[in-house]
Each structure stands twice: as structure tokens, then as C-alpha cells.
GROMACS .gro file of C-alpha atoms in nm:
model
  231
    1UNK     CA    1  -6.103  -7.035   6.628
    2UNK     CA    2  -6.017  -7.096   6.992
    3UNK     CA    3  -5.963  -6.812   7.237
    4UNK     CA    4  -5.598  -6.916   7.268
    5UNK     CA    5  -5.542  -6.904   6.892
    6UNK     CA    6  -5.708  -6.566   6.872
    7UNK     CA    7  -5.481  -6.437   7.148
    8UNK     CA    8  -5.171  -6.559   6.960
    9UNK     CA    9  -5.282  -6.377   6.647
   10UNK     CA   10  -5.361  -6.064   6.842
   11UNK     CA   11  -5.026  -6.063   7.018
   12UNK     CA   12  -4.829  -6.133   6.698
   13UNK     CA   13  -4.662  -5.822   6.561
   14UNK     CA   14  -4.719  -5.801   6.186
   15UNK     CA   15  -4.484  -5.546   6.033
   16UNK     CA   16  -4.358  -5.464   5.682
   17UNK     CA   17  -4.060  -5.696   5.714
   18UNK     CA   18  -4.276  -5.991   5.812
   19UNK     CA   19  -4.517  -5.929   5.525
   20UNK     CA   20  -4.231  -5.890   5.279
   21UNK     CA   21  -4.072  -6.212   5.402
   22UNK     CA   22  -4.402  -6.398   5.368
   23UNK     CA   23  -4.459  -6.275   5.012
   24UNK     CA   24  -4.101  -6.361   4.916
   25UNK     CA   25  -4.152  -6.714   5.046
   26UNK     CA   26  -4.490  -6.740   4.874
   27UNK     CA   27  -4.452  -6.580   4.528
   28UNK     CA   28  -4.777  -6.742   4.413
   29UNK     CA   29  -4.980  -6.567   4.684
   30UNK     CA   30  -5.152  -6.328   4.444
   31UNK     CA   31  -5.238  -6.613   4.208
   32UNK     CA   32  -5.461  -6.747   4.483
   33UNK     CA   33  -5.595  -6.399   4.562
   34UNK     CA   34  -5.621  -6.218   4.226
   35UNK     CA   35  -5.881  -5.974   4.356
   36UNK     CA   36  -5.617  -5.815   4.579
   37UNK     CA   37  -5.408  -5.709   4.279
   38UNK     CA   38  -5.680  -5.475   4.156
   39UNK     CA   39  -5.740  -5.332   4.502
   40UNK     CA   40  -5.378  -5.249   4.581
   41UNK     CA   41  -5.250  -4.907   4.471
   42UNK     CA   42  -4.894  -4.779   4.447
   43UNK     CA   43  -4.768  -4.425   4.407
   44UNK     CA   44  -4.590  -4.349   4.080
   45UNK     CA   45  -4.392  -4.029   4.034
   46UNK     CA   46  -4.533  -3.963   3.687
   47UNK     CA   47  -4.863  -4.149   3.674
   48UNK     CA   48  -4.996  -4.100   4.025
   49UNK     CA   49  -5.162  -4.405   4.179
   50UNK     CA   50  -5.125  -4.728   3.979
   51UNK     CA   51  -5.224  -5.087   4.046
   52UNK     CA   52  -4.975  -5.348   4.157
   53UNK     CA   53  -5.004  -5.520   3.819
   54UNK     CA   54  -4.930  -5.195   3.635
   55UNK     CA   55  -4.637  -5.127   3.863
   56UNK     CA   56  -4.500  -5.476   3.808
   57UNK     CA   57  -4.531  -5.434   3.433
   58UNK     CA   58  -4.344  -5.103   3.453
   59UNK     CA   59  -4.066  -5.266   3.657
   60UNK     CA   60  -4.039  -5.544   3.400
   61UNK     CA   61  -4.024  -5.292   3.114
   62UNK     CA   62  -3.751  -5.098   3.295
   63UNK     CA   63  -3.558  -5.420   3.352
   64UNK     CA   64  -3.588  -5.514   2.985
   65UNK     CA   65  -3.453  -5.172   2.884
   66UNK     CA   66  -3.166  -5.212   3.130
   67UNK     CA   67  -3.081  -5.555   2.990
   68UNK     CA   68  -3.094  -5.420   2.635
   69UNK     CA   69  -2.850  -5.144   2.731
   70UNK     CA   70  -2.619  -5.395   2.898
   71UNK     CA   71  -2.627  -5.619   2.590
   72UNK     CA   72  -2.553  -5.320   2.367
   73UNK     CA   73  -2.255  -5.226   2.586
   74UNK     CA   74  -2.127  -5.584   2.572
   75UNK     CA   75  -2.157  -5.587   2.192
   76UNK     CA   76  -1.971  -5.256   2.165
   77UNK     CA   77  -1.696  -5.391   2.391
   78UNK     CA   78  -1.678  -5.714   2.190
   79UNK     CA   79  -1.644  -5.522   1.863
   80UNK     CA   80  -1.376  -5.300   2.014
   81UNK     CA   81  -1.185  -5.603   2.140
   82UNK     CA   82  -1.209  -5.763   1.797
   83UNK     CA   83  -1.073  -5.447   1.636
   84UNK     CA   84  -0.785  -5.437   1.886
   85UNK     CA   85  -0.703  -5.802   1.821
   86UNK     CA   86  -0.695  -5.745   1.445
   87UNK     CA   87  -0.481  -5.434   1.487
   88UNK     CA   88  -0.226  -5.605   1.710
   89UNK     CA   89  -0.224  -5.912   1.487
   90UNK     CA   90  -0.143  -5.692   1.187
   91UNK     CA   91   0.128  -5.520   1.394
   92UNK     CA   92   0.288  -5.853   1.486
   93UNK     CA   93   0.296  -5.956   1.119
   94UNK     CA   94   0.440  -5.620   1.013
   95UNK     CA   95   0.713  -5.639   1.279
   96UNK     CA   96   0.818  -5.983   1.160
   97UNK     CA   97   0.871  -5.834   0.814
   98UNK     CA   98   1.098  -5.557   0.946
   99UNK     CA   99   1.460  -5.582   0.840
  100UNK     CA  100   1.609  -5.317   1.069
  101UNK     CA  101   1.569  -5.159   1.410
  102UNK     CA  102   1.460  -4.831   1.252
  103UNK     CA  103   1.188  -5.016   1.060
  104UNK     CA  104   1.064  -5.164   1.387
  105UNK     CA  105   1.049  -4.818   1.543
  106UNK     CA  106   0.863  -4.674   1.244
  107UNK     CA  107   0.614  -4.962   1.238
  108UNK     CA  108   0.533  -4.929   1.607
  109UNK     CA  109   0.495  -4.552   1.583
  110UNK     CA  110   0.269  -4.573   1.278
  111UNK     CA  111   0.043  -4.842   1.423
  112UNK     CA  112  -0.014  -4.674   1.757
  113UNK     CA  113  -0.053  -4.325   1.612
  114UNK     CA  114  -0.269  -4.402   1.309
  115UNK     CA  115  -0.472  -4.706   1.412
  116UNK     CA  116  -0.487  -4.687   1.792
  117UNK     CA  117  -0.483  -4.306   1.825
  118UNK     CA  118  -0.191  -4.319   2.068
  119UNK     CA  119   0.093  -4.114   1.917
  120UNK     CA  120   0.285  -4.103   2.246
  121UNK     CA  121   0.519  -4.399   2.195
  122UNK     CA  122   0.888  -4.418   2.273
  123UNK     CA  123   1.143  -4.697   2.253
  124UNK     CA  124   1.447  -4.674   2.480
  125UNK     CA  125   1.755  -4.895   2.461
  126UNK     CA  126   1.969  -4.955   2.767
  127UNK     CA  127   2.287  -5.066   2.593
  128UNK     CA  128   2.292  -5.075   2.214
  129UNK     CA  129   2.582  -5.169   1.985
  130UNK     CA  130   2.425  -4.943   1.723
  131UNK     CA  131   2.454  -4.565   1.698
  132UNK     CA  132   2.108  -4.443   1.794
  133UNK     CA  133   1.948  -4.102   1.812
  134UNK     CA  134   1.942  -3.949   2.158
  135UNK     CA  135   1.567  -4.002   2.200
  136UNK     CA  136   1.618  -4.378   2.176
  137UNK     CA  137   1.904  -4.391   2.423
  138UNK     CA  138   1.855  -4.479   2.786
  139UNK     CA  139   2.079  -4.318   3.045
  140UNK     CA  140   2.107  -4.547   3.345
  141UNK     CA  141   2.155  -4.268   3.598
  142UNK     CA  142   1.858  -4.072   3.465
  143UNK     CA  143   1.618  -4.363   3.439
  144UNK     CA  144   1.734  -4.567   3.738
  145UNK     CA  145   1.472  -4.429   3.976
  146UNK     CA  146   1.192  -4.490   3.726
  147UNK     CA  147   1.297  -4.852   3.678
  148UNK     CA  148   1.329  -4.927   4.048
  149UNK     CA  149   0.992  -4.766   4.120
  150UNK     CA  150   0.782  -4.906   3.835
  151UNK     CA  151   0.923  -5.255   3.786
  152UNK     CA  152   0.932  -5.405   4.134
  153UNK     CA  153   0.722  -5.716   4.072
  154UNK     CA  154   0.669  -5.734   3.697
  155UNK     CA  155   0.829  -5.656   3.362
  156UNK     CA  156   0.515  -5.465   3.266
  157UNK     CA  157   0.382  -5.151   3.433
  158UNK     CA  158   0.031  -5.025   3.366
  159UNK     CA  159  -0.092  -4.705   3.527
  160UNK     CA  160   0.011  -4.344   3.580
  161UNK     CA  161   0.343  -4.164   3.601
  162UNK     CA  162   0.465  -3.870   3.802
  163UNK     CA  163   0.513  -3.542   3.617
  164UNK     CA  164   0.889  -3.592   3.625
  165UNK     CA  165   0.857  -3.939   3.474
  166UNK     CA  166   0.623  -3.807   3.206
  167UNK     CA  167   0.874  -3.539   3.107
  168UNK     CA  168   1.145  -3.802   3.096
  169UNK     CA  169   0.961  -4.036   2.860
  170UNK     CA  170   0.723  -3.803   2.678
  171UNK     CA  171   0.876  -3.453   2.689
  172UNK     CA  172   0.657  -3.316   2.409
  173UNK     CA  173   0.330  -3.500   2.471
  174UNK     CA  174   0.068  -3.500   2.746
  175UNK     CA  175  -0.014  -3.848   2.875
  176UNK     CA  176  -0.236  -3.955   3.164
  177UNK     CA  177  -0.173  -4.331   3.172
  178UNK     CA  178   0.101  -4.554   3.034
  179UNK     CA  179   0.209  -4.905   2.950
  180UNK     CA  180   0.579  -4.964   3.013
  181UNK     CA  181   0.729  -5.287   2.878
  182UNK     CA  182   1.077  -5.406   2.965
  183UNK     CA  183   1.238  -5.575   2.665
  184UNK     CA  184   1.483  -5.862   2.651
  185UNK     CA  185   1.494  -6.202   2.816
  186UNK     CA  186   1.546  -6.044   3.156
  187UNK     CA  187   1.446  -5.689   3.071
  188UNK     CA  188   1.804  -5.597   2.991
  189UNK     CA  189   1.751  -5.472   2.634
  190UNK     CA  190   1.536  -5.164   2.679
  191UNK     CA  191   1.186  -5.038   2.734
  192UNK     CA  192   0.883  -4.961   2.519
  193UNK     CA  193   0.664  -4.684   2.662
  194UNK     CA  194   0.311  -4.624   2.533
  195UNK     CA  195   0.110  -4.326   2.657
  196UNK     CA  196  -0.258  -4.240   2.642
  197UNK     CA  197  -0.445  -3.917   2.723
  198UNK     CA  198  -0.713  -4.115   2.910
  199UNK     CA  199  -0.612  -4.172   3.276
  200UNK     CA  200  -0.811  -4.497   3.286
  201UNK     CA  201  -0.692  -4.645   2.956
  202UNK     CA  202  -0.393  -4.829   3.101
  203UNK     CA  203  -0.487  -4.974   3.436
  204UNK     CA  204  -0.321  -5.242   3.655
  205UNK     CA  205  -0.641  -5.448   3.644
  206UNK     CA  206  -0.671  -5.455   3.263
  207UNK     CA  207  -0.609  -5.759   3.046
  208UNK     CA  208  -0.246  -5.733   2.932
  209UNK     CA  209  -0.244  -6.026   2.687
  210UNK     CA  210  -0.192  -5.821   2.370
  211UNK     CA  211   0.087  -5.602   2.503
  212UNK     CA  212   0.249  -5.904   2.670
  213UNK     CA  213   0.261  -6.071   2.328
  214UNK     CA  214   0.407  -5.751   2.181
  215UNK     CA  215   0.668  -5.749   2.456
  216UNK     CA  216   0.763  -6.111   2.384
  217UNK     CA  217   0.789  -6.049   2.009
  218UNK     CA  218   1.008  -5.740   2.045
  219UNK     CA  219   1.227  -5.915   2.303
  220UNK     CA  220   1.296  -6.188   2.048
  221UNK     CA  221   1.312  -5.974   1.734
  222UNK     CA  222   1.521  -5.674   1.836
  223UNK     CA  223   1.836  -5.859   1.955
  224UNK     CA  224   1.848  -6.047   1.624
  225UNK     CA  225   1.815  -5.730   1.417
  226UNK     CA  226   2.067  -5.541   1.630
  227UNK     CA  227   2.323  -5.820   1.606
  228UNK     CA  228   2.274  -5.839   1.230
  229UNK     CA  229   2.318  -5.464   1.183
  230UNK     CA  230   2.617  -5.447   1.417
  231UNK     CA  231   2.792  -5.737   1.248
   0.00000   0.00000   0.00000
């Protein structure tokens, strides 16, 4: 080695970052220097000093466990989504068999309470030709602020309500998150409100496909039933 080369090596600053970069760019380094693996020792919180090979094996085992947990979570989510799809599919079929508005209300209440564990469900009509119980009637003056606040950009609202809004829609039940669906071609028919005790259950970022389909079905079905009963 020349004096000049030796000087360059002496002046070069070799730090942790440089070593790490070199090893990252040369992952086969230890294949060419296997003796170093047995000489290197790493601190382990439970086992004390361990070799680099042992530490690498432990990291791989931890990663395998993590992947197994992630796969398990994905499988649980997939099964839950399948159950939801089947439940909503059965609900759609049951609604199509309903011959009256009251049957529609009963079917929705039963499905959400018994199968989806969400008993907080209310159906409000804005302007109905049928005589309806007070809990199904929608007073424009009372609900106007809720509509203007929650339906600015969409006919579906997913999220939380103020305490006043909760009392308005669910006076006898505690809810932490809701799905509000405007019904009718232009949202003129009424509103279906579904509440859940979990504040994160209904979230603006969630997939709304199933409740959007429910909204479309009710928007088509209810006017037909109401016209038939009124006539």
C-alpha cells in the first residue's frame, strides 16, 4: 500500500452510518466473512449477549409471529365482512317481500337489533300521505338544522352527533356514532338513522357500499308502498 493510500484511509472517517450503509449495499458481506458472525456479540434484554446469527434468528421469529398475527386479523376481518354481506343480503330480500310501510320498519328494526346488535334505529318521514306515529314523523323546523349541518355534500352522513342531535333522533338510547341516510330520489322522502355505541363504528372513511345499497332500495321501495297504501 502506498503512503498516499494509507493517508487516505487514515483520514477517512468511518462511523456507524458509513458501516451501516456499506452493509446495506453489500448484504452478502458476512457470507464472505463467516468467522465474523461468531465473533460479533449483541446485547439481548432477556438472554444477555448473543451472537449476530442468534439475534438475526430471533428477529426472523418475531417477524414470523407478527405476520401470523396480521394474517389472523385479516381472516377475522374477512369473516366479519362475509357475515355482514350475508346479513345485508338477507335484509334486502326481506324488504322486497314487505307489503306495507310498517312491515319495512319492523324488518329494519329486527335485523339491526337482533343480527347486527344495533337496536338504535329510527326511520323519519318528511312528508307522508299516511297517518304515522309521532316517532316516525319529521318536523321540518325541528330537524332543519340537523339536515343543513350533516348533509352538505352527500346524502349519507357517517360519524358522530351532538348531544342535542342524539336526543332528537335517539331520545331513549345512547349512541356514539351514526349512519344517516336520506331517502328518496333527491332525499325528499325521509331519513333512516342507525346508531351504534362504538364511537368508531360509523366513520367517514369507512366503506359505505352496503348502506348505500340499503339507501337505494328503501328510496325505491317506500314510495311505492306508501302510494299503494294511500290509494
